[in-house]
Short mmCIF file of C-alpha atoms and ligand atoms in Angstrom, two decimals:
data_model
loop_
_atom_site.label_atom_id
_atom_site.label_comp_id
_atom_site.label_asym_id
_atom_site.label_seq_id
_atom_site.Cartn_x
_atom_site.Cartn_y
_atom_site.Cartn_z
CA MET A 1 85.92 74.46 111.65
CA PRO A 2 84.18 76.67 114.24
CA GLU A 3 86.10 77.03 117.46
CA GLN A 4 84.82 77.43 121.00
CA THR A 5 84.62 81.16 121.71
CA ARG A 6 85.32 81.80 125.40
CA LEU A 7 83.69 84.69 127.20
CA LEU A 8 86.22 86.23 129.59
CA THR A 9 85.83 88.83 132.33
CA PRO A 10 88.49 91.54 132.63
CA GLU A 11 90.15 90.27 135.83
CA ALA A 12 93.92 89.87 135.79
CA GLU A 13 94.12 86.11 135.12
CA HIS A 14 91.73 86.38 132.18
CA VAL A 15 93.65 89.29 130.67
CA THR A 16 96.86 87.27 130.99
CA TYR A 17 95.14 84.34 129.30
CA ALA A 18 93.88 86.58 126.47
CA ALA A 19 97.41 87.95 125.97
CA MET A 20 98.68 84.38 125.70
CA LEU A 21 96.04 83.63 123.04
CA LEU A 22 97.26 86.67 121.06
CA ALA A 23 100.85 85.46 121.36
CA GLN A 24 99.69 82.13 119.92
CA GLY A 25 98.34 83.94 116.86
CA ARG A 26 94.68 83.62 117.86
CA LEU A 27 91.91 86.22 117.66
CA VAL A 28 90.60 88.00 120.75
CA ALA A 29 87.79 90.56 120.90
CA MET A 30 89.18 93.51 122.86
CA PRO A 31 86.99 96.12 124.49
CA THR A 32 88.02 99.65 123.58
CA GLU A 33 86.43 102.96 124.41
CA THR A 34 85.11 103.24 120.83
CA VAL A 35 83.90 99.78 119.78
CA TYR A 36 85.03 96.21 120.40
CA GLY A 37 87.98 95.36 118.20
CA LEU A 38 88.88 91.98 116.70
CA ALA A 39 92.52 91.86 117.78
CA ALA A 40 95.43 89.82 116.46
CA ASP A 41 99.22 90.05 116.74
CA ALA A 42 100.19 92.68 114.14
CA ARG A 43 103.49 90.88 113.45
CA ASN A 44 101.83 87.53 112.63
CA SER A 45 100.60 87.51 109.02
CA GLN A 46 98.69 84.26 109.47
CA ALA A 47 96.83 85.76 112.43
CA ILE A 48 96.08 88.93 110.46
CA ALA A 49 94.74 86.85 107.58
CA GLY A 50 92.51 85.22 110.18
CA ILE A 51 90.92 88.62 110.93
CA TYR A 52 89.84 88.99 107.30
CA ALA A 53 88.55 85.42 107.28
CA ALA A 54 86.54 85.89 110.48
CA LYS A 55 85.00 89.16 109.30
CA GLY A 56 84.37 87.89 105.79
CA ARG A 57 85.89 91.10 104.44
CA PRO A 58 85.60 91.22 100.67
CA SER A 59 88.88 93.09 100.28
CA PHE A 60 92.04 93.82 102.24
CA ASN A 61 91.26 97.20 103.76
CA PRO A 62 94.20 98.35 105.87
CA LEU A 63 93.72 97.87 109.60
CA ILE A 64 94.40 100.07 112.63
CA VAL A 65 97.41 99.15 114.76
CA HIS A 66 96.76 99.48 118.50
CA ALA A 67 99.74 100.29 120.72
CA PRO A 68 99.92 100.57 124.52
CA ASP A 69 101.63 103.97 124.36
CA LEU A 70 103.28 106.55 122.09
CA ALA A 71 106.75 105.06 122.65
CA MET A 72 105.60 101.72 121.21
CA ALA A 73 103.68 103.52 118.42
CA GLU A 74 106.92 105.22 117.42
CA THR A 75 108.49 101.83 116.70
CA ILE A 76 105.81 101.37 113.99
CA GLY A 77 105.25 104.80 112.47
CA VAL A 78 107.20 107.99 111.84
CA PHE A 79 105.81 110.85 113.94
CA HIS A 80 106.55 114.32 112.61
CA ALA A 81 105.98 117.36 114.86
CA ASP A 82 102.23 117.71 114.17
CA ALA A 83 101.58 113.99 114.59
CA ARG A 84 103.47 113.98 117.88
CA ARG A 85 101.54 117.00 119.17
CA LEU A 86 98.22 115.29 118.37
CA ALA A 87 99.36 112.04 119.95
CA GLU A 88 100.55 113.78 123.11
CA THR A 89 97.27 115.68 123.37
CA PHE A 90 94.72 112.98 122.51
CA TRP A 91 96.34 109.66 123.38
CA PRO A 92 95.26 107.46 124.91
CA GLY A 93 91.96 108.10 123.17
CA ALA A 94 89.71 107.78 120.14
CA LEU A 95 92.10 109.24 117.59
CA THR A 96 93.80 107.26 114.84
CA LEU A 97 96.77 108.84 113.07
CA VAL A 98 97.84 107.75 109.59
CA VAL A 99 101.61 108.28 109.45
CA PRO A 100 104.48 106.95 107.33
CA LEU A 101 105.27 103.31 108.08
CA ARG A 102 108.73 102.76 109.56
CA GLN A 103 110.82 100.51 107.37
CA ASP A 104 111.81 98.42 110.38
CA ALA A 105 108.26 98.28 111.80
CA GLY A 106 108.14 94.53 111.36
CA ILE A 107 104.38 94.27 111.06
CA ALA A 108 102.65 92.00 108.55
CA SER A 109 102.14 93.65 105.15
CA LEU A 110 98.47 92.57 105.30
CA VAL A 111 97.98 95.09 108.16
CA THR A 112 98.69 98.04 105.88
CA ALA A 113 97.46 96.26 102.73
CA GLY A 114 100.86 97.06 101.27
CA LEU A 115 100.60 100.85 101.78
CA ASP A 116 103.63 102.82 102.95
CA THR A 117 101.53 104.50 105.65
CA VAL A 118 100.10 102.97 108.81
CA ALA A 119 97.06 103.84 110.92
CA ILE A 120 97.89 103.79 114.65
CA ARG A 121 96.09 104.54 117.85
CA VAL A 122 96.57 104.13 121.59
CA PRO A 123 93.23 103.11 123.10
CA ALA A 124 92.19 104.58 126.44
CA HIS A 125 90.02 101.72 127.69
CA PRO A 126 91.65 100.30 130.85
CA VAL A 127 91.06 96.70 129.73
CA ALA A 128 92.56 97.39 126.29
CA GLN A 129 95.51 98.98 128.10
CA ASP A 130 95.85 95.95 130.39
CA LEU A 131 95.70 93.57 127.44
CA LEU A 132 98.26 95.49 125.36
CA HIS A 133 100.66 95.72 128.30
CA ALA A 134 100.25 92.01 129.10
CA PHE A 135 100.80 91.13 125.44
CA GLY A 136 103.80 93.46 125.23
CA GLY A 137 103.36 94.25 121.54
CA VAL A 138 101.02 95.79 119.01
CA VAL A 139 97.76 94.34 117.72
CA ALA A 140 95.77 95.09 114.60
CA ALA A 141 92.07 95.41 115.33
CA PRO A 142 89.18 96.31 113.06
CA SER A 143 85.75 96.50 114.61
CA ALA A 144 84.69 93.02 115.76
CA ASN A 145 81.73 92.56 113.44
CA PRO A 146 81.14 90.62 110.24
CA SER A 147 81.89 92.79 107.22
CA GLY A 148 79.02 95.10 106.34
CA ARG A 149 77.31 94.78 109.72
CA ILE A 150 76.93 97.29 112.51
CA SER A 151 79.92 97.83 114.79
CA PRO A 152 79.80 96.03 118.16
CA THR A 153 79.64 97.98 121.40
CA THR A 154 78.97 95.00 123.70
CA ALA A 155 80.37 91.51 124.07
CA ALA A 156 76.93 90.20 123.14
CA HIS A 157 77.12 92.01 119.78
CA VAL A 158 80.47 90.37 119.14
CA MET A 159 79.14 86.96 120.14
CA ALA A 160 76.10 87.35 117.90
CA GLY A 161 78.21 88.18 114.87
CA LEU A 162 81.36 86.15 115.31
CA ASP A 163 80.70 83.25 117.72
CA GLY A 164 82.90 80.33 116.71
CA LYS A 165 85.25 82.51 114.67
CA LEU A 166 87.51 83.80 117.47
CA ALA A 167 89.17 82.33 120.54
CA ALA A 168 87.81 84.68 123.19
CA ILE A 169 85.91 87.85 123.99
CA LEU A 170 86.97 90.07 126.89
CA ASP A 171 83.67 91.39 128.22
CA ALA A 172 84.10 94.80 129.84
CA GLY A 173 80.55 96.04 129.38
CA PRO A 174 79.39 98.54 126.80
CA SER A 175 81.99 100.60 124.91
CA PRO A 176 81.92 104.07 126.40
CA VAL A 177 82.44 106.05 123.18
CA GLY A 178 80.40 103.81 120.93
CA VAL A 179 81.61 105.17 117.61
CA GLU A 180 84.91 104.41 115.98
CA SER A 181 87.96 106.59 116.33
CA THR A 182 88.47 109.75 114.31
CA ILE A 183 91.04 109.07 111.58
CA LEU A 184 93.40 111.88 110.62
CA GLY A 185 96.09 111.73 107.97
CA TRP A 186 98.15 114.07 105.83
CA GLN A 187 97.96 114.72 102.11
CA ASP A 188 100.64 116.93 100.59
CA GLY A 189 101.49 118.05 104.11
CA THR A 190 97.92 119.15 104.89
CA PRO A 191 96.07 117.44 107.76
CA VAL A 192 92.91 115.79 106.43
CA LEU A 193 89.96 114.13 108.09
CA LEU A 194 89.77 110.56 106.78
CA ARG A 195 86.93 109.50 109.06
CA PRO A 196 84.92 111.45 111.59
CA GLY A 197 84.76 109.66 114.92
CA GLY A 198 85.14 109.75 118.67
CA ILE A 199 87.33 112.88 118.87
CA PRO A 200 85.64 115.99 117.46
CA THR A 201 87.26 117.57 114.43
CA GLU A 202 87.21 120.99 116.05
CA ALA A 203 89.42 119.79 118.90
CA LEU A 204 91.95 118.45 116.39
CA ALA A 205 91.95 121.66 114.37
CA ALA A 206 92.41 123.70 117.56
CA CYS A 207 95.39 121.56 118.57
CA LEU A 208 96.97 121.94 115.13
CA GLY A 209 96.11 125.63 114.82
CA GLN A 210 94.65 125.06 111.36
CA PRO A 211 91.45 123.66 109.88
CA LEU A 212 91.43 120.08 108.62
CA GLY A 213 91.34 119.60 104.88
CA VAL A 214 88.98 117.37 102.96
CA PRO A 215 90.76 114.29 101.58
CA PHE A 216 90.93 113.79 97.84
CA ALA A 217 89.21 110.43 98.14
CA ASP A 218 86.16 108.86 99.77
CA PRO A 219 86.50 109.50 103.52
CA ASN A 220 85.91 105.87 104.44
CA ARG A 221 88.65 104.58 102.22
CA PRO A 222 92.43 104.80 102.36
CA ALA A 223 93.86 108.17 101.33
CA ALA A 224 93.79 107.37 97.64
CA PRO A 225 91.84 104.21 96.84
CA GLY A 226 93.01 104.18 93.24
CA MET A 227 96.56 104.22 94.54
CA LEU A 228 95.95 101.02 96.40
CA ALA A 229 95.57 99.16 93.12
CA SER A 230 98.40 100.82 91.29
CA HIS A 231 100.58 100.71 94.39
CA TYR A 232 100.23 96.98 94.39
CA ALA A 233 100.40 96.54 90.69
CA PRO A 234 103.70 94.78 90.02
CA GLY A 235 105.95 96.14 87.31
CA ALA A 236 105.32 93.09 85.14
CA SER A 237 102.04 92.01 83.57
CA VAL A 238 99.82 89.73 85.64
CA ARG A 239 97.78 86.88 84.11
CA LEU A 240 95.11 85.25 86.28
CA ASN A 241 93.62 81.74 86.37
CA ALA A 242 96.77 80.18 84.95
CA GLU A 243 96.91 76.37 85.18
CA THR A 244 100.42 76.29 83.72
CA ALA A 245 103.18 78.83 83.16
CA GLY A 246 103.62 80.27 79.68
CA PRO A 247 107.11 80.77 78.25
CA ASP A 248 109.25 82.72 80.72
CA GLU A 249 106.34 83.34 83.11
CA PHE A 250 106.82 83.29 86.90
CA LEU A 251 103.91 81.20 88.18
CA ILE A 252 102.44 81.76 91.64
CA GLY A 253 100.84 78.47 92.53
CA PHE A 254 97.99 77.40 94.77
CA GLY A 255 96.80 73.91 95.71
CA PRO A 256 97.35 71.47 92.81
CA VAL A 257 99.14 74.11 90.71
CA ALA A 258 102.68 73.98 92.11
CA GLY A 259 104.18 77.04 90.42
CA ASP A 260 107.59 78.60 91.11
CA ILE A 261 106.28 79.41 94.58
CA SER A 262 102.92 78.58 96.10
CA LEU A 263 100.46 80.65 98.11
CA SER A 264 99.42 77.42 99.83
CA PRO A 265 100.40 73.96 98.55
CA GLY A 266 97.57 72.46 100.60
CA GLY A 267 95.00 74.84 99.11
CA ASP A 268 94.33 76.70 102.38
CA LEU A 269 92.85 80.16 101.67
CA VAL A 270 93.84 81.68 105.03
CA GLU A 271 97.44 80.64 104.48
CA ALA A 272 97.23 81.92 100.90
CA ALA A 273 96.03 85.34 102.06
CA ALA A 274 98.87 85.53 104.55
CA HIS A 275 101.38 84.87 101.76
CA LEU A 276 99.79 86.94 98.98
CA PHE A 277 101.68 90.25 99.19
CA GLU A 278 104.98 88.55 99.85
CA ALA A 279 104.42 86.27 96.82
CA LEU A 280 103.65 89.23 94.56
CA HIS A 281 106.83 90.96 95.75
CA ARG A 282 108.91 87.89 94.99
CA ALA A 283 107.30 87.36 91.60
CA ASP A 284 107.90 91.01 90.71
CA ALA A 285 111.55 90.74 91.80
CA SER A 286 112.01 87.89 89.28
CA GLY A 287 111.59 90.44 86.47
CA ARG A 288 109.43 87.95 84.55
CA PRO A 289 105.78 88.23 83.50
CA ILE A 290 103.61 86.92 86.32
CA ALA A 291 100.94 84.23 86.15
CA VAL A 292 98.75 83.21 89.07
CA ALA A 293 96.94 79.92 89.60
CA PRO A 294 93.15 79.90 89.95
CA ILE A 295 91.98 80.77 93.46
CA PRO A 296 88.51 79.60 94.57
CA ASP A 297 86.22 82.62 94.83
CA HIS A 298 84.83 82.03 98.31
CA GLY A 299 85.91 82.89 101.84
CA LEU A 300 89.28 84.62 101.82
CA GLY A 301 89.57 83.66 98.17
CA MET A 302 87.24 86.55 97.33
CA ALA A 303 89.63 89.00 99.02
CA ILE A 304 92.64 87.40 97.34
CA ASN A 305 90.95 87.59 93.94
CA ASP A 306 89.96 91.21 94.58
CA ARG A 307 93.63 92.11 95.13
CA LEU A 308 94.77 89.98 92.20
CA ARG A 309 92.26 91.61 89.85
CA ARG A 310 93.61 95.01 90.88
CA ALA A 311 97.15 93.81 90.28
CA ALA A 312 96.17 92.47 86.84
CA ALA A 313 94.02 95.44 85.81
CA PRO A 314 95.14 97.22 82.64
CA ARG A 315 97.14 100.33 83.46
O1 TXA B 401 87.62 102.93 116.88
C1 TXA B 401 88.24 102.30 116.03
O2 TXA B 401 89.05 102.84 115.27
C2 TXA B 401 88.00 100.80 115.97
C3 TXA B 401 88.50 100.20 117.28
C4 TXA B 401 88.46 98.70 117.29
O3 TXA B 401 89.80 100.65 117.55
N1 TXA B 401 88.66 100.22 114.85
C5 TXA B 401 88.21 100.42 113.55
O4 TXA B 401 88.93 99.75 112.59
O5 TXA B 401 87.29 101.12 113.27
P1 TXA B 401 88.40 99.49 111.11
O6 TXA B 401 89.30 98.43 110.53
O7 TXA B 401 86.94 99.22 111.08
O8 TXA B 401 88.68 100.83 110.37
C6 TXA B 401 89.94 101.08 109.83
C7 TXA B 401 89.89 102.30 108.99
C8 TXA B 401 89.41 102.02 107.59
O9 TXA B 401 88.46 102.97 107.19
C9 TXA B 401 90.69 102.12 106.78
O10 TXA B 401 90.45 102.51 105.49
C10 TXA B 401 91.48 103.15 107.56
O11 TXA B 401 91.21 102.84 108.89
N2 TXA B 401 92.92 103.02 107.36
C11 TXA B 401 93.74 102.09 107.89
N3 TXA B 401 95.00 102.25 107.46
C12 TXA B 401 94.99 103.32 106.65
C13 TXA B 401 95.97 104.00 105.89
N4 TXA B 401 97.25 103.58 105.86
N5 TXA B 401 95.59 105.08 105.18
C14 TXA B 401 94.31 105.51 105.20
N6 TXA B 401 93.33 104.91 105.90
C15 TXA B 401 93.65 103.83 106.60
MG1 MG B 402 84.49 98.67 110.95
#
């Protein structure tokens, strides 16, 4: 069901209204200095699943958490000395840091796609700052474009790609930076450039007093893409498209297949995506072989099946 997407201007009442929408678990396009982000409450797994649904993302890439300041960021990630120096130098700004996820972070596991690291940044755009302060929490926000399309740097771009798929767009004019944030992480203690972006690499290297390394993996993917699959592979075997449980199997249900637990008894794919990682954790904790009901391969079902195939892949 398409919803009415409201175009808001960045005056105080509209920002307050947008913050209220976020608190209700709805999606709001947020202007940042880099590109417009599709923001949702990072603690609300249903809302985060809604981001993937709106973008039509084929798989659960981890998202960037946006915090109003370093103090709030430190409630989500663990900042060692180098990370703190970078944050103090470049935040607010177009730098994303991939740091260890705090165990008590309390954000939805869909935000990090189950990784034990989290990408965080503090945006500099005054309207993003206003929105984050009014909301009083952290939001996850990928670029506000349909998957595979060009990133949006105006409200009109967002409207063209996502009209009817989000509650509101805060229109603050063109994004000043216009390219996404630089993403920096650490591999074996070495700082590595995961994605070139709005903050030049040279400035980061100068701040750290050492050159940035090249990551082991594809720069546009999480630190070790292969790890994503094995990280989420449960200890037990996983059998897909199961209509009924075999002997001793723990069955994760969906729709008409009830199972031991269900991703969504009503067959709702957004709800199922929100429950997926938690369901795999619980099935794994049972110590039994895992079976999963058939999931329709459209909409968020494609992303769910992508993750399930990785979990079931021979290893
Ligand atoms: O400028 C930006 O960063 C924009 C604005 C909206 O803030 N956001 C953005 O988000 O570009 P997105 O979702 O399009 O890009 C997120 C990137 C992906 O390449 C993802 O792989 C990487 O961040 N990422 C997120 N978490 C990660 C993690 N734990 N480890 C490694 N890479 C991670
Ligand atoms: Mg993007």
